């Protein structure tokens, strides 16, 4: 059965952890979906891991639509959530509505994700949800604001920042967000937010007390040039691919392939 937003709420109540991985093309989506991942996130981290950009800021809505279409074609069971890229939604709720509408209509994703909280994103989430577009929120380290945050540091480390984040999380949930990503924040803060919300929290570098966990798939597979401190590689695919490619080159050069 395909994963639905209602199913995520039930899993939160049942304390059944939710799994989320990023995907950026058809082949990867098909493998992740077949392996039973609950949510495929067409995250804007694809800017770095699939397109070679330095940050997520360079990614355009057109590029996102193209990648999201491929991911949707590769997924049968997982809920497909897509990041709204930088400057495709920050201007106004109406701009967010147009961009999200394109991702749902043209790419066929099930929901969108926006970064940030007070005051603008709360209004934006409300506007999208009122018009039938499901939204996942994202608080803590929000990479689209990396200049404003002076880099990729842990967030919510002072009492005032933690208090503000809890209020923002509650406001996003009240505005209708169906889930909330918490990135690179102290685990006791993530636990507090998780306990106070009726919607699921999905942690990345936020400790074990969230309702689910998300990682960038390139990090899980050992494909990234660089990994954040909270990532966990489960396999070294870069090494396996290099070894396989070297064997192929050697076979061809020595006349061993084709036989
Ligand atoms: O773009 C992305 O991969 C993300 C996850 C890190 C949550 O937003």
mmCIF file of C-alpha atoms and ligand atoms in Angstrom:
data_model
loop_
_atom_site.group_PDB
_atom_site.id
_atom_site.type_symbol
_atom_site.label_atom_id
_atom_site.label_comp_id
_atom_site.label_asym_id
_atom_site.label_seq_id
_atom_site.Cartn_x
_atom_site.Cartn_y
_atom_site.Cartn_z
ATOM 1 C CA UNK A 1 0.000 0.000 0.000
ATOM 2 C CA UNK A 2 1.263 3.440 -0.930
ATOM 3 C CA UNK A 3 2.309 5.626 1.997
ATOM 4 C CA UNK A 4 -0.117 8.467 2.757
ATOM 5 C CA UNK A 5 -0.003 11.496 5.017
ATOM 6 C CA UNK A 6 -2.671 9.894 7.230
ATOM 7 C CA UNK A 7 -0.450 6.805 7.550
ATOM 8 C CA UNK A 8 2.399 8.995 8.845
ATOM 9 C CA UNK A 9 0.146 10.345 11.616
ATOM 10 C CA UNK A 10 -0.819 6.781 12.576
ATOM 11 C CA UNK A 11 2.853 5.752 12.666
ATOM 12 C CA UNK A 12 3.576 8.675 14.989
ATOM 13 C CA UNK A 13 0.822 7.519 17.355
ATOM 14 C CA UNK A 14 2.076 3.926 17.177
ATOM 15 C CA UNK A 15 5.691 5.081 17.659
ATOM 16 C CA UNK A 16 6.676 3.234 14.489
ATOM 17 C CA UNK A 17 9.769 5.121 13.228
ATOM 18 C CA UNK A 18 9.434 6.755 9.782
ATOM 19 C CA UNK A 19 12.261 6.353 7.234
ATOM 20 C CA UNK A 20 13.142 9.087 4.760
ATOM 21 C CA UNK A 21 15.932 9.165 2.155
ATOM 22 C CA UNK A 22 16.719 11.664 -0.571
ATOM 23 C CA UNK A 23 16.397 10.715 -4.250
ATOM 24 C CA UNK A 24 17.288 12.584 -7.420
ATOM 25 C CA UNK A 25 16.651 10.248 -10.353
ATOM 26 C CA UNK A 26 14.581 7.323 -11.603
ATOM 27 C CA UNK A 27 17.095 4.527 -11.012
ATOM 28 C CA UNK A 28 17.820 5.526 -7.424
ATOM 29 C CA UNK A 29 14.156 6.120 -6.607
ATOM 30 C CA UNK A 30 13.243 2.671 -7.892
ATOM 31 C CA UNK A 31 15.851 0.976 -5.692
ATOM 32 C CA UNK A 32 14.975 2.991 -2.557
ATOM 33 C CA UNK A 33 11.253 2.503 -3.099
ATOM 34 C CA UNK A 34 11.713 -1.224 -3.644
ATOM 35 C CA UNK A 35 13.758 -1.410 -0.428
ATOM 36 C CA UNK A 36 10.797 -0.035 1.526
ATOM 37 C CA UNK A 37 11.691 3.576 2.356
ATOM 38 C CA UNK A 38 8.565 5.401 3.576
ATOM 39 C CA UNK A 39 9.281 8.848 2.105
ATOM 40 C CA UNK A 40 11.467 9.803 -0.868
ATOM 41 C CA UNK A 41 12.611 13.391 -0.476
ATOM 42 C CA UNK A 42 13.647 15.140 -3.664
ATOM 43 C CA UNK A 43 15.864 17.307 -1.492
ATOM 44 C CA UNK A 44 17.634 20.355 -2.822
ATOM 45 C CA UNK A 45 20.867 18.678 -1.623
ATOM 46 C CA UNK A 46 20.734 17.217 -5.140
ATOM 47 C CA UNK A 47 22.266 20.541 -6.161
ATOM 48 C CA UNK A 48 25.554 19.336 -4.633
ATOM 49 C CA UNK A 49 25.315 15.536 -4.828
ATOM 50 C CA UNK A 50 23.907 15.217 -8.363
ATOM 51 C CA UNK A 51 24.666 18.508 -10.120
ATOM 52 C CA UNK A 52 28.014 19.608 -8.663
ATOM 53 C CA UNK A 53 26.842 23.015 -7.398
ATOM 54 C CA UNK A 54 28.589 24.411 -4.307
ATOM 55 C CA UNK A 55 25.390 25.089 -2.330
ATOM 56 C CA UNK A 56 21.652 24.571 -2.650
ATOM 57 C CA UNK A 57 21.197 28.237 -3.579
ATOM 58 C CA UNK A 58 21.974 27.701 -7.285
ATOM 59 C CA UNK A 59 19.228 25.165 -7.925
ATOM 60 C CA UNK A 60 16.269 26.394 -9.996
ATOM 61 C CA UNK A 61 12.627 25.337 -9.955
ATOM 62 C CA UNK A 62 12.988 24.032 -13.534
ATOM 63 C CA UNK A 63 15.839 21.735 -12.478
ATOM 64 C CA UNK A 64 13.805 20.552 -9.507
ATOM 65 C CA UNK A 65 10.770 19.756 -11.675
ATOM 66 C CA UNK A 66 13.010 17.712 -14.016
ATOM 67 C CA UNK A 67 14.508 15.652 -11.159
ATOM 68 C CA UNK A 68 11.187 15.270 -9.346
ATOM 69 C CA UNK A 69 9.573 13.878 -12.514
ATOM 70 C CA UNK A 70 12.233 11.162 -12.664
ATOM 71 C CA UNK A 71 11.843 10.300 -8.968
ATOM 72 C CA UNK A 72 8.054 10.069 -9.296
ATOM 73 C CA UNK A 73 8.463 7.693 -12.257
ATOM 74 C CA UNK A 74 10.659 5.457 -10.098
ATOM 75 C CA UNK A 75 8.461 5.300 -7.011
ATOM 76 C CA UNK A 76 5.405 3.163 -6.395
ATOM 77 C CA UNK A 77 4.945 2.957 -2.610
ATOM 78 C CA UNK A 78 6.828 5.828 -1.047
ATOM 79 C CA UNK A 79 5.346 9.268 -0.479
ATOM 80 C CA UNK A 80 7.314 11.697 -2.684
ATOM 81 C CA UNK A 81 8.086 15.049 -1.064
ATOM 82 C CA UNK A 82 9.979 17.746 -2.973
ATOM 83 C CA UNK A 83 11.930 20.745 -1.674
ATOM 84 C CA UNK A 84 10.881 24.125 -2.993
ATOM 85 C CA UNK A 85 14.223 25.556 -4.207
ATOM 86 C CA UNK A 86 15.713 28.817 -2.958
ATOM 87 C CA UNK A 87 13.821 31.889 -4.210
ATOM 88 C CA UNK A 88 10.947 29.864 -5.627
ATOM 89 C CA UNK A 89 8.808 30.550 -2.521
ATOM 90 C CA UNK A 90 10.377 33.184 -0.239
ATOM 91 C CA UNK A 91 8.860 36.179 -2.043
ATOM 92 C CA UNK A 92 5.223 35.592 -1.042
ATOM 93 C CA UNK A 93 2.694 32.830 -0.318
ATOM 94 C CA UNK A 94 1.385 33.375 -3.878
ATOM 95 C CA UNK A 95 4.825 32.682 -5.348
ATOM 96 C CA UNK A 96 5.054 29.546 -3.161
ATOM 97 C CA UNK A 97 1.623 28.474 -4.400
ATOM 98 C CA UNK A 98 2.656 28.806 -8.055
ATOM 99 C CA UNK A 99 5.926 26.897 -7.496
ATOM 100 C CA UNK A 100 4.329 24.138 -5.421
ATOM 101 C CA UNK A 101 1.524 23.867 -7.975
ATOM 102 C CA UNK A 102 4.070 23.195 -10.712
ATOM 103 C CA UNK A 103 5.754 20.479 -8.677
ATOM 104 C CA UNK A 104 2.427 18.758 -8.003
ATOM 105 C CA UNK A 105 0.985 19.241 -11.512
ATOM 106 C CA UNK A 106 4.040 18.797 -13.719
ATOM 107 C CA UNK A 107 6.151 16.410 -11.654
ATOM 108 C CA UNK A 108 3.404 14.585 -9.745
ATOM 109 C CA UNK A 109 4.978 14.855 -6.285
ATOM 110 C CA UNK A 110 2.716 14.328 -3.273
ATOM 111 C CA UNK A 111 3.913 17.216 -1.130
ATOM 112 C CA UNK A 112 6.473 20.017 -0.849
ATOM 113 C CA UNK A 113 8.965 21.059 1.827
ATOM 114 C CA UNK A 114 9.824 24.637 2.835
ATOM 115 C CA UNK A 115 12.609 25.867 5.120
ATOM 116 C CA UNK A 116 12.031 28.317 7.967
ATOM 117 C CA UNK A 117 9.409 29.444 10.473
ATOM 118 C CA UNK A 118 8.364 32.849 11.796
ATOM 119 C CA UNK A 119 6.674 34.806 10.385
ATOM 120 C CA UNK A 120 6.655 34.255 6.645
ATOM 121 C CA UNK A 121 6.812 30.480 6.376
ATOM 122 C CA UNK A 122 3.966 30.017 8.830
ATOM 123 C CA UNK A 123 1.787 32.157 6.531
ATOM 124 C CA UNK A 124 3.081 30.298 3.458
ATOM 125 C CA UNK A 125 2.351 26.865 4.954
ATOM 126 C CA UNK A 126 -1.154 28.040 5.851
ATOM 127 C CA UNK A 127 -1.738 29.357 2.313
ATOM 128 C CA UNK A 128 -0.599 26.121 0.633
ATOM 129 C CA UNK A 129 -2.426 23.796 3.007
ATOM 130 C CA UNK A 130 -5.661 25.814 2.672
ATOM 131 C CA UNK A 131 -5.432 25.171 -1.082
ATOM 132 C CA UNK A 132 -4.870 21.438 -0.714
ATOM 133 C CA UNK A 133 -1.094 21.247 -1.022
ATOM 134 C CA UNK A 134 0.542 19.210 1.771
ATOM 135 C CA UNK A 135 3.632 20.839 3.282
ATOM 136 C CA UNK A 136 6.533 19.484 5.309
ATOM 137 C CA UNK A 137 8.354 22.103 7.411
ATOM 138 C CA UNK A 138 12.106 22.292 8.064
ATOM 139 C CA UNK A 139 13.680 23.987 11.112
ATOM 140 C CA UNK A 140 17.136 24.088 12.706
ATOM 141 C CA UNK A 141 19.974 24.141 10.197
ATOM 142 C CA UNK A 142 18.214 25.356 7.056
ATOM 143 C CA UNK A 143 20.878 25.207 4.291
ATOM 144 C CA UNK A 144 19.140 27.775 2.068
ATOM 145 C CA UNK A 145 19.963 30.318 4.827
ATOM 146 C CA UNK A 146 23.607 29.259 5.147
ATOM 147 C CA UNK A 147 24.880 32.820 4.633
ATOM 148 C CA UNK A 148 22.494 34.196 7.238
ATOM 149 C CA UNK A 149 23.529 31.378 9.617
ATOM 150 C CA UNK A 150 27.264 31.931 8.868
ATOM 151 C CA UNK A 151 27.744 28.345 7.719
ATOM 152 C CA UNK A 152 26.403 24.891 8.542
ATOM 153 C CA UNK A 153 26.475 25.071 12.351
ATOM 154 C CA UNK A 154 24.293 23.348 14.911
ATOM 155 C CA UNK A 155 21.210 25.468 15.702
ATOM 156 C CA UNK A 156 19.032 25.930 18.796
ATOM 157 C CA UNK A 157 21.973 25.819 21.184
ATOM 158 C CA UNK A 158 20.997 28.815 23.341
ATOM 159 C CA UNK A 159 17.886 28.915 25.502
ATOM 160 C CA UNK A 160 16.324 31.749 23.516
ATOM 161 C CA UNK A 161 17.011 30.008 20.178
ATOM 162 C CA UNK A 162 15.592 26.747 21.522
ATOM 163 C CA UNK A 163 12.470 28.484 22.903
ATOM 164 C CA UNK A 164 11.935 30.241 19.588
ATOM 165 C CA UNK A 165 12.325 26.983 17.639
ATOM 166 C CA UNK A 166 9.747 25.232 19.807
ATOM 167 C CA UNK A 167 7.281 28.083 19.185
ATOM 168 C CA UNK A 168 8.005 28.016 15.444
ATOM 169 C CA UNK A 169 7.474 24.246 15.335
ATOM 170 C CA UNK A 170 4.111 24.632 17.087
ATOM 171 C CA UNK A 171 3.121 27.467 14.738
ATOM 172 C CA UNK A 172 4.030 25.431 11.619
ATOM 173 C CA UNK A 173 1.997 22.490 12.927
ATOM 174 C CA UNK A 174 -0.938 24.796 13.706
ATOM 175 C CA UNK A 175 -0.662 26.230 10.172
ATOM 176 C CA UNK A 176 -1.196 22.697 8.832
ATOM 177 C CA UNK A 177 2.276 21.245 8.130
ATOM 178 C CA UNK A 178 1.962 17.432 8.062
ATOM 179 C CA UNK A 179 5.533 16.759 9.302
ATOM 180 C CA UNK A 180 8.618 18.679 10.334
ATOM 181 C CA UNK A 181 12.298 18.083 9.546
ATOM 182 C CA UNK A 182 14.620 19.033 12.422
ATOM 183 C CA UNK A 183 18.197 19.404 11.213
ATOM 184 C CA UNK A 184 21.368 19.581 13.328
ATOM 185 C CA UNK A 185 19.886 20.618 16.687
ATOM 186 C CA UNK A 186 20.503 19.320 20.235
ATOM 187 C CA UNK A 187 18.731 16.039 20.870
ATOM 188 C CA UNK A 188 16.931 17.212 24.004
ATOM 189 C CA UNK A 189 15.402 20.073 22.009
ATOM 190 C CA UNK A 190 14.347 17.628 19.257
ATOM 191 C CA UNK A 191 12.796 15.402 21.937
ATOM 192 C CA UNK A 192 10.885 18.354 23.413
ATOM 193 C CA UNK A 193 9.554 19.441 20.003
ATOM 194 C CA UNK A 194 8.624 15.855 19.124
ATOM 195 C CA UNK A 195 6.699 15.467 22.367
ATOM 196 C CA UNK A 196 4.826 18.736 21.987
ATOM 197 C CA UNK A 197 3.653 18.165 18.376
ATOM 198 C CA UNK A 198 0.914 15.882 17.091
ATOM 199 C CA UNK A 199 2.608 15.758 13.650
ATOM 200 C CA UNK A 200 5.715 13.587 13.082
ATOM 201 C CA UNK A 201 9.211 15.056 13.395
ATOM 202 C CA UNK A 202 11.913 13.751 11.072
ATOM 203 C CA UNK A 203 15.421 14.217 12.438
ATOM 204 C CA UNK A 204 18.780 14.637 10.729
ATOM 205 C CA UNK A 205 21.561 15.219 13.219
ATOM 206 C CA UNK A 206 18.883 15.695 15.880
ATOM 207 C CA UNK A 207 19.278 12.527 17.942
ATOM 208 C CA UNK A 208 17.152 9.404 18.345
ATOM 209 C CA UNK A 209 13.963 10.882 19.812
ATOM 210 C CA UNK A 210 12.347 12.121 16.585
ATOM 211 C CA UNK A 211 9.473 10.187 14.996
ATOM 212 C CA UNK A 212 11.614 9.417 11.950
ATOM 213 C CA UNK A 213 15.074 9.875 10.466
ATOM 214 C CA UNK A 214 16.247 11.294 7.155
ATOM 215 C CA UNK A 215 19.666 11.106 5.527
ATOM 216 C CA UNK A 216 21.077 12.224 2.199
ATOM 217 C CA UNK A 217 21.334 8.999 0.182
ATOM 218 C CA UNK A 218 24.757 9.878 -1.247
ATOM 219 C CA UNK A 219 26.039 9.885 2.360
ATOM 220 C CA UNK A 220 24.365 6.548 3.180
ATOM 221 C CA UNK A 221 25.897 4.952 0.089
ATOM 222 C CA UNK A 222 29.381 6.426 0.547
ATOM 223 C CA UNK A 223 29.194 8.494 -2.638
ATOM 224 C CA UNK A 224 29.719 11.995 -1.241
ATOM 225 C CA UNK A 225 32.929 14.037 -1.403
ATOM 226 C CA UNK A 226 32.174 15.367 2.055
ATOM 227 C CA UNK A 227 29.862 14.110 4.818
ATOM 228 C CA UNK A 228 28.284 16.017 7.715
ATOM 229 C CA UNK A 229 29.274 14.743 11.186
ATOM 230 C CA UNK A 230 25.872 13.114 11.758
ATOM 231 C CA UNK A 231 25.811 11.084 8.511
ATOM 232 C CA UNK A 232 26.362 7.314 8.530
ATOM 233 C CA UNK A 233 27.750 5.558 5.440
ATOM 234 C CA UNK A 234 26.355 2.010 5.246
ATOM 235 C CA UNK A 235 28.488 1.017 2.240
ATOM 236 C CA UNK A 236 31.469 2.436 0.312
ATOM 237 C CA UNK A 237 29.957 2.563 -3.167
ATOM 238 C CA UNK A 238 32.505 5.057 -4.444
ATOM 239 C CA UNK A 239 35.218 2.460 -3.868
ATOM 240 C CA UNK A 240 33.129 -0.412 -5.311
ATOM 241 C CA UNK A 241 32.260 1.600 -8.424
ATOM 242 C CA UNK A 242 35.876 2.636 -8.955
ATOM 243 C CA UNK A 243 37.056 -0.971 -8.626
ATOM 244 C CA UNK A 244 34.391 -2.230 -11.075
ATOM 245 C CA UNK A 245 35.218 0.513 -13.596
ATOM 246 C CA UNK A 246 38.967 -0.206 -13.336
ATOM 247 C CA UNK A 247 38.250 -3.918 -14.020
ATOM 248 C CA UNK A 248 36.167 -3.010 -17.074
ATOM 249 C CA UNK A 249 38.887 -0.709 -18.453
ATOM 250 C CA UNK A 250 41.547 -3.353 -17.863
ATOM 251 C CA UNK A 251 39.470 -6.097 -19.525
ATOM 252 C CA UNK A 252 38.812 -3.948 -22.604
ATOM 253 C CA UNK A 253 42.449 -2.842 -22.876
ATOM 254 C CA UNK A 254 43.716 -6.419 -22.551
ATOM 255 C CA UNK A 255 41.186 -7.758 -25.033
ATOM 256 C CA UNK A 256 39.435 -9.829 -22.347
ATOM 257 C CA UNK A 257 36.052 -8.156 -22.918
ATOM 258 C CA UNK A 258 34.079 -8.936 -25.002
ATOM 259 C CA UNK A 259 35.203 -12.547 -25.013
HETATM 260 O O1 LIG B 1 17.858 18.654 0.724
HETATM 261 C C1 LIG B 1 17.940 17.752 1.568
HETATM 262 O O2 LIG B 1 18.570 16.712 1.347
HETATM 263 C C2 LIG B 1 17.246 17.945 2.838
HETATM 264 C C3 LIG B 1 17.485 16.944 3.924
HETATM 265 C C4 LIG B 1 18.853 17.068 4.450
HETATM 266 C C5 LIG B 1 16.475 17.043 4.991
HETATM 267 O O3 LIG B 1 16.542 18.889 2.997
#
